[in-house]
CSV table of N, CA, C and O in Angstrom, one decimal:
chain,number,residue,atom,x,y,z
A,1,MET,N,0.9,-1.2,0.0
A,1,MET,CA,0.0,0.0,0.0
A,1,MET,C,0.9,1.2,0.0
A,1,MET,O,1.8,1.3,0.8
A,2,ASP,N,0.6,2.1,-0.9
A,2,ASP,CA,1.5,3.4,-1.0
A,2,ASP,C,0.8,4.5,-0.1
A,2,ASP,O,-0.2,4.3,0.5
A,3,ILE,N,1.5,5.6,0.0
A,3,ILE,CA,1.1,6.7,0.9
A,3,ILE,C,-0.3,7.3,0.5
A,3,ILE,O,-1.1,7.6,1.3
A,4,VAL,N,-0.6,7.3,-0.8
A,4,VAL,CA,-1.9,7.8,-1.2
A,4,VAL,C,-3.0,6.9,-0.8
A,4,VAL,O,-4.1,7.4,-0.3
A,5,GLN,N,-2.8,5.6,-1.0
A,5,GLN,CA,-3.9,4.7,-0.6
A,5,GLN,C,-4.1,4.7,0.9
A,5,GLN,O,-5.2,4.7,1.4
A,6,GLN,N,-3.0,4.8,1.7
A,6,GLN,CA,-3.1,4.9,3.1
A,6,GLN,C,-3.8,6.2,3.5
A,6,GLN,O,-4.7,6.2,4.4
A,7,GLN,N,-3.6,7.3,2.9
A,7,GLN,CA,-4.2,8.6,3.2
A,7,GLN,C,-5.7,8.4,2.9
A,7,GLN,O,-6.6,8.9,3.7
A,8,MET,N,-6.1,7.8,1.8
A,8,MET,CA,-7.5,7.6,1.4
A,8,MET,C,-8.2,6.7,2.4
A,8,MET,O,-9.3,7.0,2.9
A,9,LEU,N,-7.5,5.7,2.9
A,9,LEU,CA,-8.1,4.8,3.8
A,9,LEU,C,-8.3,5.5,5.2
A,9,LEU,O,-9.4,5.4,5.8
A,10,ASP,N,-7.3,6.2,5.6
A,10,ASP,CA,-7.4,7.0,6.9
A,10,ASP,C,-8.5,8.0,6.8
A,10,ASP,O,-9.3,8.2,7.8
A,11,SER,N,-8.6,8.7,5.7
A,11,SER,CA,-9.7,9.7,5.5
A,11,SER,C,-11.1,9.1,5.6
A,11,SER,O,-12.0,9.6,6.2
A,12,TYR,N,-11.2,7.9,4.9
A,12,TYR,CA,-12.5,7.2,4.9
A,12,TYR,C,-12.9,6.8,6.3
A,12,TYR,O,-14.0,6.9,6.8
A,13,ARG,N,-11.9,6.2,7.1
A,13,ARG,CA,-12.2,5.8,8.4
A,13,ARG,C,-12.5,6.9,9.3
A,13,ARG,O,-13.4,6.8,10.2
A,14,ALA,N,-11.8,8.0,9.2
A,14,ALA,CA,-12.1,9.2,10.0
A,14,ALA,C,-13.6,9.7,9.7
A,14,ALA,O,-14.3,10.1,10.6
A,15,ALA,N,-13.9,9.8,8.4
A,15,ALA,CA,-15.3,10.2,8.1
A,15,ALA,C,-16.3,9.3,8.6
A,15,ALA,O,-17.4,9.7,9.1
A,16,ARG,N,-16.1,8.0,8.6
A,16,ARG,CA,-17.0,7.0,9.1
A,16,ARG,C,-17.2,7.2,10.6
A,16,ARG,O,-18.3,6.9,11.1
A,17,HIS,N,-16.2,7.6,11.3
A,17,HIS,CA,-16.3,7.7,12.8
A,17,HIS,C,-16.6,9.2,13.2
A,17,HIS,O,-16.6,9.5,14.4
A,18,GLY,N,-16.8,10.1,12.3
A,18,GLY,CA,-17.1,11.5,12.6
A,18,GLY,C,-15.9,12.2,13.1
A,18,GLY,O,-16.1,13.2,13.9
A,19,GLU,N,-14.7,11.9,12.8
A,19,GLU,CA,-13.5,12.5,13.3
A,19,GLU,C,-12.9,13.4,12.2
A,19,GLU,O,-13.3,13.3,11.0
A,20,ALA,N,-12.0,14.3,12.6
A,20,ALA,CA,-11.3,15.1,11.6
A,20,ALA,C,-10.4,14.3,10.7
A,20,ALA,O,-9.8,13.3,11.2
A,21,PRO,N,-10.3,14.6,9.4
A,21,PRO,CA,-9.4,13.9,8.6
A,21,PRO,C,-7.9,14.1,9.0
A,21,PRO,O,-7.6,15.1,9.5
A,22,PRO,N,-7.1,13.1,8.7
A,22,PRO,CA,-5.6,13.2,9.1
A,22,PRO,C,-5.0,14.3,8.1
A,22,PRO,O,-5.5,14.6,7.1
A,23,PRO,N,-3.9,14.8,8.6
A,23,PRO,CA,-3.2,15.8,7.7
A,23,PRO,C,-2.7,15.2,6.5
A,23,PRO,O,-2.4,14.0,6.4
A,24,LEU,N,-2.5,16.0,5.4
A,24,LEU,CA,-2.0,15.5,4.2
A,24,LEU,C,-0.6,15.0,4.3
A,24,LEU,O,0.2,15.6,5.1
A,25,PRO,N,-0.2,14.0,3.5
A,25,PRO,CA,1.2,13.5,3.6
A,25,PRO,C,2.2,14.7,3.3
A,25,PRO,O,2.0,15.4,2.3
A,26,GLY,N,3.2,14.8,4.1
A,26,GLY,CA,4.3,15.8,3.8
A,26,GLY,C,4.0,17.1,4.4
A,26,GLY,O,4.8,18.1,4.3
A,27,ARG,N,2.8,17.3,5.0
A,27,ARG,CA,2.4,18.6,5.5
A,27,ARG,C,3.3,19.1,6.6
A,27,ARG,O,3.6,20.3,6.7
A,28,HIS,N,3.8,18.2,7.5
A,28,HIS,CA,4.6,18.6,8.6
A,28,HIS,C,6.1,18.3,8.5
A,28,HIS,O,6.8,18.3,9.4
A,29,ASP,N,6.5,17.9,7.3
A,29,ASP,CA,7.9,17.5,7.1
A,29,ASP,C,8.9,18.6,7.4
A,29,ASP,O,9.9,18.4,8.1
A,30,LEU,N,8.6,19.9,7.0
A,30,LEU,CA,9.5,20.9,7.3
A,30,LEU,C,9.6,21.2,8.8
A,30,LEU,O,10.7,21.5,9.4
A,31,ASP,N,8.5,21.1,9.5
A,31,ASP,CA,8.5,21.3,11.0
A,31,ASP,C,9.4,20.2,11.7
A,31,ASP,O,10.1,20.5,12.6
A,32,VAL,N,9.2,19.0,11.2
A,32,VAL,CA,10.0,17.9,11.7
A,32,VAL,C,11.5,18.1,11.5
A,32,VAL,O,12.3,17.9,12.4
A,33,LEU,N,11.9,18.5,10.3
A,33,LEU,CA,13.3,18.7,9.9
A,33,LEU,C,13.8,19.9,10.7
A,33,LEU,O,15.0,19.8,11.2
A,34,ARG,N,13.1,20.9,10.9
A,34,ARG,CA,13.6,22.1,11.7
A,34,ARG,C,13.8,21.6,13.2
A,34,ARG,O,14.8,22.0,13.8
A,35,GLY,N,12.9,20.8,13.7
A,35,GLY,CA,13.0,20.4,15.1
A,35,GLY,C,14.3,19.5,15.2
A,35,GLY,O,15.0,19.6,16.2
A,36,LEU,N,14.5,18.6,14.2
A,36,LEU,CA,15.7,17.8,14.2
A,36,LEU,C,17.0,18.6,14.2
A,36,LEU,O,17.9,18.4,14.9
A,37,ARG,N,17.0,19.6,13.3
A,37,ARG,CA,18.1,20.5,13.2
A,37,ARG,C,18.4,21.2,14.5
A,37,ARG,O,19.5,21.3,14.9
A,38,ASP,N,17.3,21.7,15.1
A,38,ASP,CA,17.5,22.4,16.4
A,38,ASP,C,18.0,21.5,17.5
A,38,ASP,O,18.9,21.9,18.3
A,39,ARG,N,17.5,20.3,17.5
A,39,ARG,CA,18.0,19.3,18.5
A,39,ARG,C,19.4,18.9,18.3
A,39,ARG,O,20.2,18.8,19.2
A,40,LEU,N,19.8,18.7,17.0
A,40,LEU,CA,21.2,18.4,16.8
A,40,LEU,C,22.2,19.6,17.1
A,40,LEU,O,23.3,19.4,17.6
A,41,ARG,N,21.7,20.8,16.8
A,41,ARG,CA,22.5,22.0,17.2
A,41,ARG,C,22.7,22.1,18.7
A,41,ARG,O,23.8,22.4,19.2
A,42,ALA,N,21.6,21.9,19.4
A,42,ALA,CA,21.6,21.9,20.9
A,42,ALA,C,22.6,20.8,21.5
A,42,ALA,O,23.3,21.1,22.4
A,43,ARG,N,22.5,19.7,20.9
A,43,ARG,CA,23.3,18.6,21.4
A,43,ARG,C,24.8,18.9,21.1
A,43,ARG,O,25.7,18.6,21.9
A,44,ALA,N,25.1,19.4,19.9
A,44,ALA,CA,26.5,19.7,19.6
A,44,ALA,C,27.0,20.8,20.5
A,44,ALA,O,28.2,20.8,20.9
A,45,THR,N,26.2,21.7,20.9
A,45,THR,CA,26.6,22.8,21.8
A,45,THR,C,26.8,22.2,23.2
A,45,THR,O,27.8,22.6,23.9
A,46,ALA,N,25.9,21.3,23.6
A,46,ALA,CA,26.0,20.8,25.0
A,46,ALA,C,27.3,19.9,25.1
A,46,ALA,O,27.8,19.8,26.2
A,47,PHE,N,27.6,19.2,24.1
A,47,PHE,CA,28.7,18.2,24.2
A,47,PHE,C,30.0,18.7,23.5
A,47,PHE,O,30.9,17.9,23.3
A,48,ALA,N,30.1,20.0,23.2
A,48,ALA,CA,31.3,20.6,22.6
A,48,ALA,C,32.4,20.6,23.6
A,48,ALA,O,32.2,20.9,24.8
A,49,PRO,N,33.6,20.4,23.1
A,49,PRO,CA,34.8,20.5,24.0
A,49,PRO,C,34.9,22.0,24.5
A,49,PRO,O,34.6,22.9,23.7
A,50,PRO,N,35.5,22.2,25.6
A,50,PRO,CA,35.7,23.6,26.1
A,50,PRO,C,36.6,24.3,25.2
A,50,PRO,O,37.5,23.7,24.6
A,51,PRO,N,36.5,25.6,25.1
A,51,PRO,CA,37.4,26.3,24.2
A,51,PRO,C,38.9,26.3,24.7
A,51,PRO,O,39.1,26.3,25.9
A,52,ARG,N,39.8,26.2,23.8
A,52,ARG,CA,41.2,26.0,24.2
A,52,ARG,C,41.8,27.4,24.3
A,52,ARG,O,41.7,28.3,23.5
A,53,ARG,N,42.5,27.6,25.4
A,53,ARG,CA,43.3,28.9,25.6
A,53,ARG,C,44.7,28.6,25.5
A,53,ARG,O,45.2,27.5,25.9
A,54,PRO,N,45.5,29.5,24.9
A,54,PRO,CA,46.9,29.3,24.9
A,54,PRO,C,47.5,29.3,26.3
A,54,PRO,O,47.1,30.0,27.1
A,55,PRO,N,48.5,28.5,26.5
A,55,PRO,CA,49.2,28.5,27.9
A,55,PRO,C,49.8,29.8,28.1
A,55,PRO,O,50.3,30.5,27.2
A,56,HIS,N,49.8,30.3,29.4
A,56,HIS,CA,50.4,31.6,29.7
A,56,HIS,C,51.9,31.5,29.7
A,56,HIS,O,52.5,30.6,30.1
A,57,GLY,N,52.5,32.5,29.1
A,57,GLY,CA,53.9,32.6,29.1
A,57,GLY,C,54.7,31.8,28.0
A,57,GLY,O,55.9,32.0,27.8
A,58,ARG,N,54.0,31.0,27.3
A,58,ARG,CA,54.6,30.2,26.2
A,58,ARG,C,54.4,30.9,24.9
A,58,ARG,O,53.3,31.3,24.6
A,59,GLY,N,55.4,30.8,24.0
A,59,GLY,CA,55.2,31.3,22.7
A,59,GLY,C,55.3,32.8,22.6
A,59,GLY,O,55.2,33.4,21.5
A,60,ARG,N,55.6,33.5,23.7
A,60,ARG,CA,55.8,34.9,23.6
A,60,ARG,C,57.3,35.2,23.5
A,60,ARG,O,58.1,34.5,24.1
A,61,ALA,N,57.6,36.3,22.9
A,61,ALA,CA,59.0,36.7,22.8
A,61,ALA,C,59.4,37.4,24.1
A,61,ALA,O,58.6,38.2,24.7
A,62,ALA,N,60.5,37.0,24.6
A,62,ALA,CA,61.0,37.6,25.8
A,62,ALA,C,61.4,39.1,25.6
A,62,ALA,O,62.1,39.4,24.6
A,63,GLY,N,61.0,39.9,26.4
A,63,GLY,CA,61.4,41.2,26.0
A,63,GLY,C,61.4,42.3,26.9
A,63,GLY,O,61.6,43.4,26.8
């Protein structure tokens, strides 16, 4: 069964039970992808290594 047939079957069942029809396929895809992107960014920020600072006094010219 493909996505169109599943949508038609779900719409038919909803109409028979007096419920609202399901959303169209792909309607919420962008919201899901944005949520995934935000979650991955938050995870990368939470588990990022601390920033490295150069050691004091090393690499400087004496002077």
